[in-house]
mmCIF file of C-alpha atoms and ligand atoms in Angstrom:
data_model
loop_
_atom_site.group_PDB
_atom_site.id
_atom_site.type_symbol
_atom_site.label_atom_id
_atom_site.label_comp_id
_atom_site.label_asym_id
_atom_site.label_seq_id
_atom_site.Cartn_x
_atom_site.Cartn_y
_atom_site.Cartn_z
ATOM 1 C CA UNK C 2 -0.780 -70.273 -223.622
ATOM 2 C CA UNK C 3 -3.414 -70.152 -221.050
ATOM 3 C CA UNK C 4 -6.087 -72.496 -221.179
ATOM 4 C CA UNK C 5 -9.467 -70.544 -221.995
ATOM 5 C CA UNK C 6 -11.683 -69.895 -219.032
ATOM 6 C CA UNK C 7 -14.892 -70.699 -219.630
ATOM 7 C CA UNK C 8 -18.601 -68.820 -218.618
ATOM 8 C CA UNK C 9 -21.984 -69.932 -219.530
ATOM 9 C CA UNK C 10 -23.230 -66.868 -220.026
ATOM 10 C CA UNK C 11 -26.978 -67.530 -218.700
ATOM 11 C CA UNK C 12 -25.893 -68.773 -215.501
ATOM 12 C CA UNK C 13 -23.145 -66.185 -215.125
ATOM 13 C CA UNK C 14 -25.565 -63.186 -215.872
ATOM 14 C CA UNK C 15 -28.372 -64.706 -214.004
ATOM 15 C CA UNK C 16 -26.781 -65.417 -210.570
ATOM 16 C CA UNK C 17 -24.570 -62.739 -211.075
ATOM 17 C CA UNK C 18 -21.809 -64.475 -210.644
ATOM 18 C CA UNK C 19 -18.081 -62.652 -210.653
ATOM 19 C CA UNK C 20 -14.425 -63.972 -211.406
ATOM 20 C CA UNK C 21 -11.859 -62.549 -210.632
ATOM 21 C CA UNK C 22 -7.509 -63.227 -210.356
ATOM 22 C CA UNK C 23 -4.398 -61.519 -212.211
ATOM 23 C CA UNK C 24 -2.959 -62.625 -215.632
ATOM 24 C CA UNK C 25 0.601 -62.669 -217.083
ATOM 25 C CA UNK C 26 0.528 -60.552 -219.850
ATOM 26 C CA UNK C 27 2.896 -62.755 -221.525
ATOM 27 C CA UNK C 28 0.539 -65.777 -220.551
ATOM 28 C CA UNK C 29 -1.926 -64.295 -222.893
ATOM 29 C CA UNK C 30 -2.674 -64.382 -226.816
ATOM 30 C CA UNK C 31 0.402 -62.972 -228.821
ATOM 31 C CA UNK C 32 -1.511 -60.331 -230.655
ATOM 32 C CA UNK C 33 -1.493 -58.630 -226.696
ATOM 33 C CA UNK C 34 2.286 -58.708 -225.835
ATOM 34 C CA UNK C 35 3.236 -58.439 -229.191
ATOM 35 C CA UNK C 36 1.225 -55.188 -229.929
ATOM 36 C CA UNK C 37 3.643 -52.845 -231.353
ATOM 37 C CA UNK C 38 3.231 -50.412 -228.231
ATOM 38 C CA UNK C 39 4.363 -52.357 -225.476
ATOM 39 C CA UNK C 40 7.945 -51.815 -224.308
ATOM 40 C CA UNK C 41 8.274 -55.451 -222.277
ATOM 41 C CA UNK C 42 6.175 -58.319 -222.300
ATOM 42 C CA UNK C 43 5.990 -58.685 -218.576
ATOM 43 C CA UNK C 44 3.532 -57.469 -216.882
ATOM 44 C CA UNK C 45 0.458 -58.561 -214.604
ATOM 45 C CA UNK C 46 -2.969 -57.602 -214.768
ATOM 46 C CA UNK C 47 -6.097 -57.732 -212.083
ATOM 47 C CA UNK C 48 -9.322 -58.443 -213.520
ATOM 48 C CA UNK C 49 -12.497 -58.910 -212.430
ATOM 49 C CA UNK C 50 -15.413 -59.756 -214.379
ATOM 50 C CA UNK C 51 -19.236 -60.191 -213.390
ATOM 51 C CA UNK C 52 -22.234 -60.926 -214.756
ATOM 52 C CA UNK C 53 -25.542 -59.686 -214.048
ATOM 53 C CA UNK C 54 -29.104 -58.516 -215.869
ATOM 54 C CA UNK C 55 -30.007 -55.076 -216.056
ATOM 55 C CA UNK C 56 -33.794 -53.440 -215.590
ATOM 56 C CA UNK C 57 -34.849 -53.846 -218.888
ATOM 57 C CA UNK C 58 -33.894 -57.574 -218.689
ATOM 58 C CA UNK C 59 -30.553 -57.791 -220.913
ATOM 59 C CA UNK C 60 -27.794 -59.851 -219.612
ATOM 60 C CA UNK C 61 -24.560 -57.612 -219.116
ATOM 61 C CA UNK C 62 -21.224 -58.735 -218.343
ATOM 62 C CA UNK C 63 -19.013 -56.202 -216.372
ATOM 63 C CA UNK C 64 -14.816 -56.440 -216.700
ATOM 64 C CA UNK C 65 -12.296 -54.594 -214.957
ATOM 65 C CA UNK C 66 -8.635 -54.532 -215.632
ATOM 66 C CA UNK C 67 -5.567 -52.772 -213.980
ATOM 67 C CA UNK C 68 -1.974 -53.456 -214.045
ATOM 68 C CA UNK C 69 1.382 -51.550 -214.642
ATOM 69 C CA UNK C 70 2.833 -51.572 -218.596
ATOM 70 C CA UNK C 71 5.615 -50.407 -220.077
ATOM 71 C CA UNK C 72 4.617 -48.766 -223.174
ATOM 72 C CA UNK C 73 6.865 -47.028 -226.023
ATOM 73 C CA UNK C 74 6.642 -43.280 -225.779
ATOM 74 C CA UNK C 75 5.470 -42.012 -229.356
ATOM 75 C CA UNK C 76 7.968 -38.862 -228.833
ATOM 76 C CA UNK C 77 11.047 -40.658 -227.391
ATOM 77 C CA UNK C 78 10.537 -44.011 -227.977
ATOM 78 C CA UNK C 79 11.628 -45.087 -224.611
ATOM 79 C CA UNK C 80 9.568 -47.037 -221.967
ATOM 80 C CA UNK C 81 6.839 -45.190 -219.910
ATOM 81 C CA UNK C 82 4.709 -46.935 -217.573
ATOM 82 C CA UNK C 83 1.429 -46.835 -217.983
ATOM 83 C CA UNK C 84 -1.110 -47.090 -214.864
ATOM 84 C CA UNK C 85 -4.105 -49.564 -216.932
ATOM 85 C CA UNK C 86 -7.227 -49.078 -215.476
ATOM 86 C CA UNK C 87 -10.305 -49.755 -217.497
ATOM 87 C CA UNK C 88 -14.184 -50.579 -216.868
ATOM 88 C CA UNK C 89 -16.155 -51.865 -219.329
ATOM 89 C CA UNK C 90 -20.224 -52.730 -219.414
ATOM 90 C CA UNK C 91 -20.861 -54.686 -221.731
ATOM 91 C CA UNK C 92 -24.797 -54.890 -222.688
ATOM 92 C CA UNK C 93 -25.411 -58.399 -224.601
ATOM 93 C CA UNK C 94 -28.371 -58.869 -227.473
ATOM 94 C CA UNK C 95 -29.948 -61.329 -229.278
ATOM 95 C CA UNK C 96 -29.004 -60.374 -232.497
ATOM 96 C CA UNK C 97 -25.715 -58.776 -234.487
ATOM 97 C CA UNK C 98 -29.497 -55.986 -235.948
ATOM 98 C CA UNK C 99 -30.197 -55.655 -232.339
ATOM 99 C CA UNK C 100 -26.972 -54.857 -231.220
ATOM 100 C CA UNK C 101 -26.800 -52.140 -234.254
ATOM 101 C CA UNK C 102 -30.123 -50.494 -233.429
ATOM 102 C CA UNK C 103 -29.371 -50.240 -229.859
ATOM 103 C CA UNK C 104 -26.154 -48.926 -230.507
ATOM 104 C CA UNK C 105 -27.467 -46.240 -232.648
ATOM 105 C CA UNK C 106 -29.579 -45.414 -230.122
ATOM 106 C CA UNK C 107 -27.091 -44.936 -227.386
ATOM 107 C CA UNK C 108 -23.701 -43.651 -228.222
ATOM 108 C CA UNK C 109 -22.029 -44.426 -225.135
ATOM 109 C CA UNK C 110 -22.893 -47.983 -225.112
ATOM 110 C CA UNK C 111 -20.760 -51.083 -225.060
ATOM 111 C CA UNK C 112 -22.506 -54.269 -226.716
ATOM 112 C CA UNK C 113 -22.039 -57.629 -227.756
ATOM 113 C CA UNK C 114 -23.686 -60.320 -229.406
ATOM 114 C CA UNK C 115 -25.015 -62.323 -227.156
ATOM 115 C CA UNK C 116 -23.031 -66.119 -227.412
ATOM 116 C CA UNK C 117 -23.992 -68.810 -224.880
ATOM 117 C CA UNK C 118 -20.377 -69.373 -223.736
ATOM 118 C CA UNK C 119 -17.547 -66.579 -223.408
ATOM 119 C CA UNK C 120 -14.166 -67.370 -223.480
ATOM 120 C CA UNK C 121 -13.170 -64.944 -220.557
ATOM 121 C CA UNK C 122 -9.637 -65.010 -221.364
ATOM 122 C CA UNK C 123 -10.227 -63.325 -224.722
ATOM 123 C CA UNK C 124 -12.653 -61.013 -223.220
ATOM 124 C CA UNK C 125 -9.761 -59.593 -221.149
ATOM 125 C CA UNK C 126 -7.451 -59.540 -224.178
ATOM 126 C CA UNK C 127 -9.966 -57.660 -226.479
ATOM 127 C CA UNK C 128 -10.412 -54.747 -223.172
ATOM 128 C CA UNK C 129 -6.460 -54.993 -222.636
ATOM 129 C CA UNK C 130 -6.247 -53.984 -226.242
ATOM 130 C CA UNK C 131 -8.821 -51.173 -226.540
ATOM 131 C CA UNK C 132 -7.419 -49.835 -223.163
ATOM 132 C CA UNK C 133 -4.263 -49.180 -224.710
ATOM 133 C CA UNK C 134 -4.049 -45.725 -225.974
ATOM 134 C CA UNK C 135 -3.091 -44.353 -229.441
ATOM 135 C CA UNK C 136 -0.167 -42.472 -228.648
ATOM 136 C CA UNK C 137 1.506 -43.028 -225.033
ATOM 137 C CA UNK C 138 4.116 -40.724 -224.217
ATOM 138 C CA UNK C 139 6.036 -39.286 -220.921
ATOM 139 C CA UNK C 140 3.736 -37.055 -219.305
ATOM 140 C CA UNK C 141 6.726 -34.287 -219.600
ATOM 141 C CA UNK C 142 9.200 -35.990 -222.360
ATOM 142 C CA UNK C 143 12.109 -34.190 -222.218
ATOM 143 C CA UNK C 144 14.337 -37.504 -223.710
ATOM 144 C CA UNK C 145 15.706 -36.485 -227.323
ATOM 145 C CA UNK C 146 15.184 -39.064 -230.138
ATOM 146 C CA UNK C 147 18.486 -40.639 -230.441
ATOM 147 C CA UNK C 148 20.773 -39.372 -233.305
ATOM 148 C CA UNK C 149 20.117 -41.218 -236.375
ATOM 149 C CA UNK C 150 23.237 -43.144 -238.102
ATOM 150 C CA UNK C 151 24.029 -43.992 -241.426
ATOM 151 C CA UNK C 152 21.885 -41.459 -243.005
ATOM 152 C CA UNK C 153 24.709 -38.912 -244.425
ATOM 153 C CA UNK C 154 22.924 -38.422 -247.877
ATOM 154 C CA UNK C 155 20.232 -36.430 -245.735
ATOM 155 C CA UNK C 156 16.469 -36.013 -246.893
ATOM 156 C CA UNK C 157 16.265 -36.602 -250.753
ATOM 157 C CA UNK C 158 13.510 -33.994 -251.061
ATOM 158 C CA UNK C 159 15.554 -31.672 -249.375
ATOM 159 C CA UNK C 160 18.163 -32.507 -252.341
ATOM 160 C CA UNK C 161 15.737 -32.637 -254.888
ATOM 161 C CA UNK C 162 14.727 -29.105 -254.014
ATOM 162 C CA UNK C 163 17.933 -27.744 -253.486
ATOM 163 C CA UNK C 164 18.275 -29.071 -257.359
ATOM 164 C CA UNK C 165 15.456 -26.781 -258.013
ATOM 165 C CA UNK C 166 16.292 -23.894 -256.474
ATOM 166 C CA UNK C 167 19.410 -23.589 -257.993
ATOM 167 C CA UNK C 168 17.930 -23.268 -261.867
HETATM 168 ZN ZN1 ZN W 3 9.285 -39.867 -223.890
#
């Protein structure tokens, strides 16, 4: 496990400070390499995150994240690399009712509560996670689902129906 790393998030924002360095996927919470769509737990990922405050005064933290999965294809269920790239804004509020109304207000925004101290790692874990999309699959799968064993009674419904149709 990686030990967490750390922002104050008023300093950060207000000197606009940035961090930045690659992760091992593996290095990072279990709930990441272990998400049911990854194909191998190796991996590396560049990130850089910043912090700054916007013109109508809220603190924002920005995160970037690229790197080169292996995902499961949804059609073949073979690997598939996947090119992450992702670029978040994240505008932070005072308040879990601020953070609603302005979100209401703006569809396309990306908010947080605001918290004094950010664990960064996690940041990057939650992004990692939401980057990841629903389905992956080769961009032209052509692989064929490997023949399934042991199944020789065939569908059941199909059974039950053929039960049916024969009355
Ligand atoms: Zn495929």
């Amino acid at each position: 496990m990686l030990d967490p790393i750390l922002i104050d998030t008023a300093t950060f924002t207000r000197e606009q400070q940035q961090r930045g360095g690659q992760l091992q996927l593996q290095a990072l919470d279990r709930r990441v390499w272990s998400h049911e769509l990854l194909a191998q737990r190796d991996g590396i990922i560049q990130y850089k995150v910043s912090g700054g405050i916007d013109r109508w005064q809220r603190s924002f933290i920005d995160i970037s994240i690229e790197g080169e999965l292996q995902l499961v294809c949804q059609r073949c269920l073979q690997a598939v690399s996947w090119a992450l790239n992702d670029q978040s804004h994240i505008v932070l509020f005072a308040s879990e009712q601020l953070l609603d109304e302005a979100m209401a207000a703006d569809e396309s925004l990306e908010g947080a509560v605001w918290s004094a101290e950010y664990n960064l790692t996690a940041l990057l874990e939650d992004q990692i996670l939401m980057a990841i999309p629903f389905a992956p699959r080769h961009e032209d799968c052509d692989h064929t689902l490997a023949p399934q064993t042991n199944q020789d009674s065939g569908n059941p419904f199909a059974r039950l129906a053929g039960l049916k149709s024969g009355h």
